[in-house]
Structure formats: C-alpha cells, structure tokens
C-alpha cells in the first residue's frame, strides 16, 4: 500500500508517532511530508497553501491512503488538489484546539478550531490518542456551533463521533528498560518533572506543591524538559527554592537521550501538574522505566492510571487558574509525595499495553480497513 503521511506541526510527540508508524508498519510504502513546529498561527492556517502549491506533484501521485495529523488543513488541501479528494484519509489527533487552557494567547482565535473541524469533516476516519481527547473535541464542537448565530447544520458532532476511534501513541521498545536499584528510603526520594517548560504544564502548581512539602523530607527533585526563548517565571523561583532546601537535582533540558533514559530509570516518582495532557507521553515514558506516577485526577490520566496514583484535582479541565484551586490541588499533590517519602512507594503500574508490540496490530488493522 502506498501511503502519504502528513505532519503539519511536527512537534516531538508527532515526530515519534510518525516515525513509529513508518518503522513498525514497514510492509507499506510511506512518503512523509512535515513542517517545523513554529509560527503556530501561520502553520495551522497556512499548511494547506504551503503544501497545496509547492508539493502539488507529490499529492498528485496515485495514493492508496493519506494519514494526516489534525493540524493538517485537510479541507483546503482537498480543494486545492482535487486529485486527492477521493483518497481515503485518516486524521490523527494528538491534541485538539478546544481543550487548551484559555489563557494561552496563541489558541484564543476561533480559526484553529475551525481548521480542525473542517479537517475532521473532510476525513474518512478520525483517531484520537485518548478518550479524553476525543470527548473534549466533540464537546468543543457542540459548544462552538451552539454559539453561532444562524445556518448551523444539525448533528455535526454526532456525525464526527460515528467515524471516531481511540488509539494511543505507542511507546518505543527502548522506553521499556530495566530500572536501576531503587533509592533506599534513607537516601531520599527522587522526584522527576519532565515536561515542556510552558504555562500549560502547570509550573505554578509545581512550585506550590514543592512549597507545601515539609522541609524535613529527604528529596531530590529533577526538573527537566524542552525549553523555549521565553519561559514562565516560576521556574527560576523553583530553582531557588530547591537550592535553599537542598533538593536540587537535574535542572534544564537534557540533550543526550541516554542520559535522559538513565534519569528515568533512577527516579522514583514522575510528577505531572499539567493543566492539559491529551495522553501524557512524558509521564508514560517514565512509568515504563519504573517510576510511580503522581498525576492530577483529570485529563487523560483518569483512563491511564488507577485512583491510587491520582491526587485530588480542583480544576476539572485546566481552563482556569484560580489561586484557591492551585493551592488546594498543590496541597493534595504534596501530601501524596510526602506519604511516599515517609512510608514507601507503591508498585509502579504496567504500561506494556501501550507498547508498539501491543498497539502495532491495531494500527495495522486500521490501515488495512
């Protein structure tokens, strides 16, 4: 089968997913087009123009299937290149534009939501990486169309739901590595926070949680992840706090993949304070290496981990950041980590069901169908 794979905003998780598809379903002939993950507003609205004109010869080849991420302006592409209009199309949602925290400026426009809505209508099959992602997208479509003044067709969300599936981004085999010997309790608990250093990953809640932990605890806190030119001020405050308490471990982005994997294997707890996570790949990767998850009782985590690994969540969807919710949720997070530091850790859950060996056959079935 000859398949065209499109990733219009090729962020790290998107890159891992598409690379995994090509490597694990190598019986097919894959041709991949990507655009770099920058200039979001232009990228999500302009990718149809970028590709529809400059890559027209590629699109006009005889394709058996098109697999595209939800950032692809599929409706525009099918209009600009009518040769692909009848090619079966799968649209994969790593995220959706309805469930981001409302204070993220780049997502405040109506346009990104409409682009993904049109793309979903233009696709034959929709695939989401979690039920949380699927549900918030469909709810968002309903809420958006309910606000429109007139000429709104009925049943749009239902139509989309009938062609929707859930299939997670699989973890590579290299993520499932034997962990190093756990730290003895007397040597302290190693806590890992490994997310993008941006507002939507909850740095304010992370800072409040660290503040709420008793200073007498023996901890080492590793705060790592992708960084950008501008980063929330909470990270500098957090670094100062960790230095004062003697809890500072690795701090910043780790370039070397082997060094990063070693940190995962040697950590005890992986922590999320995210305002949104559609699957939580960084947390899952750490759990695959043996870390115990400490995650909010919302987002995709409700379908990933049992209650014992989720702390009380006071803001159901992460769309607002009231001080009282931040403090209350952070206190619940701190209490769970304090209990682990004083009384020991539970057994880390298995995420082997999210490996390529487990999910590969489902992807293969999806493509064959």
Coordinates of C-alpha atoms in Angstrom, one line a residue:
X1 CA 0.0 0.0 0.0
X2 CA 1.3 3.5 -0.9
X3 CA 0.6 5.9 2.0
X4 CA 1.2 9.7 2.2
X5 CA 1.9 10.7 5.8
X6 CA 1.4 14.4 6.7
X7 CA 2.6 16.1 9.9
X8 CA 1.9 19.9 9.6
X9 CA 3.3 20.8 13.0
X10 CA 6.0 18.2 13.6
X11 CA 6.4 18.6 17.4
X12 CA 8.3 15.9 19.3
X13 CA 5.3 13.6 20.1
X14 CA 4.1 13.9 16.5
X15 CA 7.6 13.0 15.2
X16 CA 7.8 10.0 17.5
X17 CA 4.4 8.8 16.3
X18 CA 5.0 9.1 12.6
X19 CA 8.5 7.6 12.9
X20 CA 7.0 4.7 14.8
X21 CA 4.3 4.2 12.1
X22 CA 7.0 4.0 9.3
X23 CA 9.3 1.7 11.3
X24 CA 6.7 -0.7 12.6
X25 CA 4.5 -0.9 9.6
X26 CA 7.3 -1.2 7.1
X27 CA 5.3 -3.5 4.8
X28 CA 3.8 -0.3 3.3
X29 CA 5.5 2.3 1.2
X30 CA 5.5 5.6 3.1
X31 CA 6.2 9.1 1.9
X32 CA 6.3 11.7 4.6
X33 CA 5.8 15.5 4.4
X34 CA 6.4 17.6 7.5
X35 CA 6.5 21.2 8.5
X36 CA 8.5 22.5 11.6
X37 CA 6.7 23.2 14.9
X38 CA 6.9 27.0 14.9
X39 CA 4.8 30.1 14.0
X40 CA 1.6 28.3 15.2
X41 CA -1.0 30.7 13.8
X42 CA 0.6 30.6 10.3
X43 CA 1.3 27.0 10.4
X44 CA -2.2 25.7 11.2
X45 CA -3.8 28.1 8.7
X46 CA -1.1 28.1 6.1
X47 CA -0.1 24.5 5.7
X48 CA -2.7 23.8 3.0
X49 CA -1.3 26.7 0.9
X50 CA 2.3 25.7 1.7
X51 CA 1.8 22.1 0.5
X52 CA -1.0 22.5 -2.0
X53 CA 1.2 24.7 -4.2
X54 CA 4.8 23.7 -3.5
X55 CA 4.1 19.9 -3.2
X56 CA 1.3 19.6 -5.8
X57 CA 3.3 16.9 -7.8
X58 CA 3.7 14.8 -4.7
X59 CA -0.1 15.0 -3.9
X60 CA -1.0 14.1 -7.5
X61 CA 0.7 10.7 -7.3
X62 CA -1.6 7.6 -7.0
X63 CA -2.0 7.2 -3.2
X64 CA -3.9 4.3 -1.6
X65 CA -4.2 6.2 1.7
X66 CA -3.4 9.6 3.4
X67 CA -2.7 9.7 7.1
X68 CA -2.6 13.2 8.5
X69 CA -2.3 14.8 11.9
X70 CA -5.2 17.0 13.0
X71 CA -3.0 20.2 12.4
X72 CA -3.3 19.5 8.7
X73 CA -5.8 21.7 6.9
X74 CA -7.2 18.8 5.1
X75 CA -10.3 20.5 3.7
X76 CA -8.2 23.2 2.0
X77 CA -5.8 20.6 0.6
X78 CA -8.6 18.6 -0.9
X79 CA -9.9 21.8 -2.5
X80 CA -6.5 23.0 -3.9
X81 CA -5.6 19.5 -5.1
X82 CA -8.8 17.8 -6.2
X83 CA -6.8 14.7 -7.2
X84 CA -6.7 13.6 -3.5
X85 CA -10.4 14.3 -2.8
X86 CA -11.3 10.6 -3.2
X87 CA -8.3 9.1 -1.5
X88 CA -9.2 7.5 1.9
X89 CA -8.0 9.7 4.7
X90 CA -7.2 9.1 8.4
X91 CA -6.9 12.1 10.6
X92 CA -5.0 11.6 13.8
X93 CA -5.5 13.8 16.9
X94 CA -2.5 14.2 19.2
X95 CA -4.5 17.1 20.7
X96 CA -7.5 19.3 19.9
X97 CA -7.9 23.0 19.8
X98 CA -10.9 23.1 22.1
X99 CA -9.2 21.8 25.3
X100 CA -6.2 24.1 25.7
X101 CA -6.2 26.5 28.7
X102 CA -7.9 29.7 27.6
X103 CA -5.1 31.9 28.7
X104 CA -2.7 30.6 26.0
X105 CA -2.8 33.5 23.6
X106 CA -2.0 31.6 20.5
X107 CA -5.1 29.4 20.9
X108 CA -7.5 32.3 21.6
X109 CA -8.5 32.6 18.0
X110 CA -11.5 30.8 16.5
X111 CA -9.6 29.9 13.4
X112 CA -7.5 26.9 14.7
X113 CA -10.8 25.3 16.0
X114 CA -12.5 25.8 12.6
X115 CA -9.5 24.4 10.7
X116 CA -9.6 21.2 12.7
X117 CA -13.3 21.0 12.5
X118 CA -13.2 21.3 8.7
X119 CA -10.4 18.7 8.6
X120 CA -12.4 16.3 10.7
X121 CA -15.4 16.7 8.4
X122 CA -13.2 16.1 5.3
X123 CA -11.6 12.9 6.7
X124 CA -13.0 9.4 6.4
X125 CA -11.7 8.2 9.8
X126 CA -10.8 10.1 13.0
X127 CA -8.4 8.6 15.5
X128 CA -7.7 10.2 18.9
X129 CA -4.8 9.3 21.3
X130 CA -7.2 9.2 24.3
X131 CA -10.9 9.2 25.1
X132 CA -10.3 12.5 26.9
X133 CA -9.1 14.0 23.7
X134 CA -12.0 12.6 21.7
X135 CA -14.6 13.7 24.2
X136 CA -13.3 17.2 24.6
X137 CA -13.1 17.6 20.9
X138 CA -16.7 16.6 20.3
X139 CA -17.9 18.6 23.3
X140 CA -16.0 21.6 22.0
X141 CA -17.5 21.3 18.5
X142 CA -21.0 21.2 20.0
X143 CA -20.3 24.2 22.2
X144 CA -18.8 26.2 19.4
X145 CA -21.6 25.6 16.9
X146 CA -24.2 26.4 19.6
X147 CA -22.7 29.9 19.8
X148 CA -23.1 30.6 16.0
X149 CA -25.9 32.9 15.0
X150 CA -27.6 31.0 12.1
X151 CA -27.3 28.4 9.3
X152 CA -25.7 25.9 11.7
X153 CA -26.3 22.3 10.5
X154 CA -27.7 19.8 13.0
X155 CA -25.8 16.7 14.2
X156 CA -22.3 17.7 13.3
X157 CA -20.7 16.3 16.5
X158 CA -22.7 13.1 16.1
X159 CA -21.5 12.6 12.6
X160 CA -17.9 13.1 13.7
X161 CA -18.4 10.7 16.6
X162 CA -19.6 7.9 14.3
X163 CA -16.3 7.9 12.4
X164 CA -14.1 8.4 15.5
X165 CA -11.8 5.8 17.2
X166 CA -9.3 5.9 20.1
X167 CA -5.8 4.6 19.6
X168 CA -2.9 5.8 21.7
X169 CA 0.6 6.9 20.6
X170 CA 2.6 3.8 21.3
X171 CA 5.8 3.7 23.3
X172 CA 9.0 2.6 21.7
X173 CA 10.7 -0.6 22.8
X174 CA 13.6 1.5 24.2
X175 CA 11.3 3.0 26.7
X176 CA 10.8 -0.3 28.5
X177 CA 14.2 -0.7 30.1
X178 CA 15.2 -2.4 33.4
X179 CA 15.3 0.3 36.1
X180 CA 18.2 0.9 38.4
X181 CA 18.1 -0.1 42.0
X182 CA 15.5 2.0 43.8
X183 CA 16.8 4.5 46.3
X184 CA 16.8 3.4 49.9
X185 CA 14.3 5.5 51.9
X186 CA 17.1 6.9 54.0
X187 CA 18.8 8.3 50.9
X188 CA 15.6 10.2 49.9
X189 CA 13.0 10.1 47.2
X190 CA 13.9 11.1 43.7
X191 CA 11.1 13.1 42.0
X192 CA 11.0 13.8 38.3
X193 CA 9.0 16.5 36.5
X194 CA 9.7 16.1 32.7
X195 CA 7.5 18.4 30.7
X196 CA 7.7 21.3 28.3
X197 CA 8.6 24.5 30.3
X198 CA 5.4 26.3 29.4
X199 CA 2.3 27.6 31.2
X200 CA 0.0 24.8 30.2
X201 CA 2.2 22.2 32.0
X202 CA 1.4 23.9 35.3
X203 CA 4.6 25.4 36.7
X204 CA 2.7 27.5 39.2
X205 CA 1.1 24.3 40.6
X206 CA 4.5 22.6 40.6
X207 CA 6.0 25.5 42.6
X208 CA 3.1 25.5 45.1
X209 CA 3.4 21.7 45.5
X210 CA 7.1 21.9 46.3
X211 CA 6.5 24.7 48.7
X212 CA 3.8 22.6 50.5
X213 CA 6.2 19.7 51.2
X214 CA 7.8 19.5 54.7
X215 CA 11.3 20.8 54.6
X216 CA 12.4 17.8 56.7
X217 CA 11.8 15.4 53.8
X218 CA 14.8 13.9 52.1
X219 CA 14.2 14.7 48.4
X220 CA 16.0 15.2 45.1
X221 CA 13.9 17.0 42.5
X222 CA 14.7 16.7 38.8
X223 CA 13.0 19.4 36.7
X224 CA 13.8 18.7 33.0
X225 CA 12.1 19.2 29.7
X226 CA 12.1 21.2 26.5
X227 CA 12.6 24.9 26.8
X228 CA 11.9 28.0 24.6
X229 CA 13.1 31.6 24.4
X230 CA 10.5 32.7 26.9
X231 CA 9.7 30.6 29.9
X232 CA 7.4 31.1 32.9
X233 CA 9.0 32.9 35.8
X234 CA 8.0 30.1 38.2
X235 CA 11.0 28.1 37.0
X236 CA 13.6 30.5 38.4
X237 CA 11.7 30.7 41.7
X238 CA 11.5 26.9 41.8
X239 CA 15.3 26.6 41.2
X240 CA 16.0 29.0 44.1
X241 CA 13.6 27.1 46.4
X242 CA 15.2 23.8 45.6
X243 CA 18.7 25.1 46.2
X244 CA 17.6 26.6 49.6
X245 CA 16.1 23.3 50.7
X246 CA 18.9 21.2 49.3
X247 CA 16.6 19.3 46.9
X248 CA 18.0 20.4 43.6
X249 CA 18.8 17.6 41.2
X250 CA 18.9 17.8 37.4
X251 CA 17.5 21.1 36.2
X252 CA 17.1 22.0 32.5
X253 CA 16.9 20.2 29.2
X254 CA 18.9 17.0 28.7
X255 CA 20.2 16.8 25.2
X256 CA 21.7 13.2 25.4
X257 CA 18.9 10.6 25.1
X258 CA 20.9 8.0 27.0
X259 CA 21.5 10.4 29.9
X260 CA 17.8 11.2 29.9
X261 CA 16.8 7.5 29.9
X262 CA 19.2 6.9 32.8
X263 CA 17.5 9.6 34.8
X264 CA 14.1 8.0 34.2
X265 CA 15.4 4.6 35.4
X266 CA 16.9 6.1 38.5
X267 CA 14.0 8.3 39.6
X268 CA 11.3 7.1 42.0
X269 CA 8.3 9.3 41.1
X270 CA 7.2 11.1 38.0
X271 CA 5.0 14.1 38.6
X272 CA 2.5 15.9 36.5
X273 CA 1.0 19.3 37.4
X274 CA -0.4 19.8 33.8
X275 CA -3.4 22.0 33.0
X276 CA -3.8 19.8 30.0
X277 CA -2.4 16.5 28.8
X278 CA -4.1 14.6 26.0
X279 CA -2.1 11.4 26.6
X280 CA 0.9 12.4 28.8
X281 CA 3.7 10.7 26.8
X282 CA 6.5 12.1 29.1
X283 CA 4.8 10.6 32.1
X284 CA 4.1 7.3 30.4
X285 CA 7.7 7.1 29.3
X286 CA 8.9 7.5 32.9
X287 CA 6.4 4.9 34.1
X288 CA 7.6 2.5 31.5
X289 CA 11.1 2.9 33.1
X290 CA 9.7 2.1 36.5
X291 CA 8.6 5.4 38.0
X292 CA 5.5 5.7 40.1
X293 CA 3.1 8.3 38.6
X294 CA 1.7 11.2 40.7
X295 CA -0.8 12.8 38.4
X296 CA -3.9 15.0 38.7
X297 CA -7.3 13.3 38.8
X298 CA -8.4 14.7 35.5
X299 CA -7.4 15.0 31.8
X300 CA -6.3 11.7 30.1
X301 CA -4.9 10.4 33.4
X302 CA -8.3 9.1 34.6
X303 CA -8.2 6.5 31.8
X304 CA -4.5 5.7 32.3
X305 CA -3.9 5.1 36.0
X306 CA -5.9 3.8 39.0
X307 CA -7.1 6.1 41.7
X308 CA -4.2 5.4 44.0
X309 CA -1.8 7.3 41.6
X310 CA -4.0 10.4 41.1
X311 CA -4.2 13.3 43.5
X312 CA -7.3 15.4 44.1
X313 CA -8.0 17.8 41.3
X314 CA -9.8 21.1 41.9
X315 CA -9.9 22.4 38.4
X316 CA -11.6 19.9 36.2
X317 CA -10.4 21.0 32.8
X318 CA -7.5 23.2 33.5
X319 CA -9.2 26.1 31.7
X320 CA -8.8 28.5 34.7
X321 CA -6.1 29.1 37.3
X322 CA -7.8 30.5 40.4
X323 CA -5.4 30.8 43.3
X324 CA -7.5 28.7 45.7
X325 CA -7.7 25.8 43.1
X326 CA -4.0 26.0 42.6
X327 CA -3.2 25.9 46.3
X328 CA -5.7 23.1 47.1
X329 CA -4.6 20.9 44.3
X330 CA -0.9 21.5 45.0
X331 CA -1.5 20.6 48.7
X332 CA -3.1 17.3 47.6
X333 CA -0.1 16.6 45.3
X334 CA 2.3 17.5 48.1
X335 CA 0.5 15.2 50.6
X336 CA 0.8 12.2 48.2
X337 CA 4.5 12.7 47.7
X338 CA 5.1 13.3 51.4
X339 CA 3.3 10.0 52.2
X340 CA 5.6 8.2 49.7
X341 CA 8.7 9.8 51.2
X342 CA 7.7 8.7 54.7
X343 CA 6.1 5.4 54.2
X344 CA 7.4 4.0 50.9
X345 CA 6.2 3.7 47.4
X346 CA 3.5 1.5 45.8
X347 CA 4.4 -0.7 42.9
X348 CA 4.6 1.2 39.6
X349 CA 1.7 0.3 37.2
X350 CA 2.4 -1.5 34.0
X351 CA 2.1 0.4 30.7
X352 CA 3.1 -2.5 28.5
X353 CA -0.3 -2.3 26.8
X354 CA 0.9 0.9 25.2
X355 CA 4.0 -0.6 23.5
X356 CA 4.3 -0.9 19.8
X357 CA 4.2 -4.7 20.1
X358 CA 0.7 -4.3 21.7
X359 CA -0.7 -1.5 19.6
X360 CA 1.0 -2.2 16.3
X361 CA -1.5 -4.8 15.2
X362 CA -4.3 -2.3 15.9
X363 CA -2.7 0.3 13.7
X364 CA -2.1 -2.4 11.0
X365 CA -5.8 -3.3 11.2
X366 CA -6.8 0.4 11.0
X367 CA -4.8 0.9 7.9
X368 CA -5.9 -2.3 6.2
X369 CA -9.6 -1.3 6.8

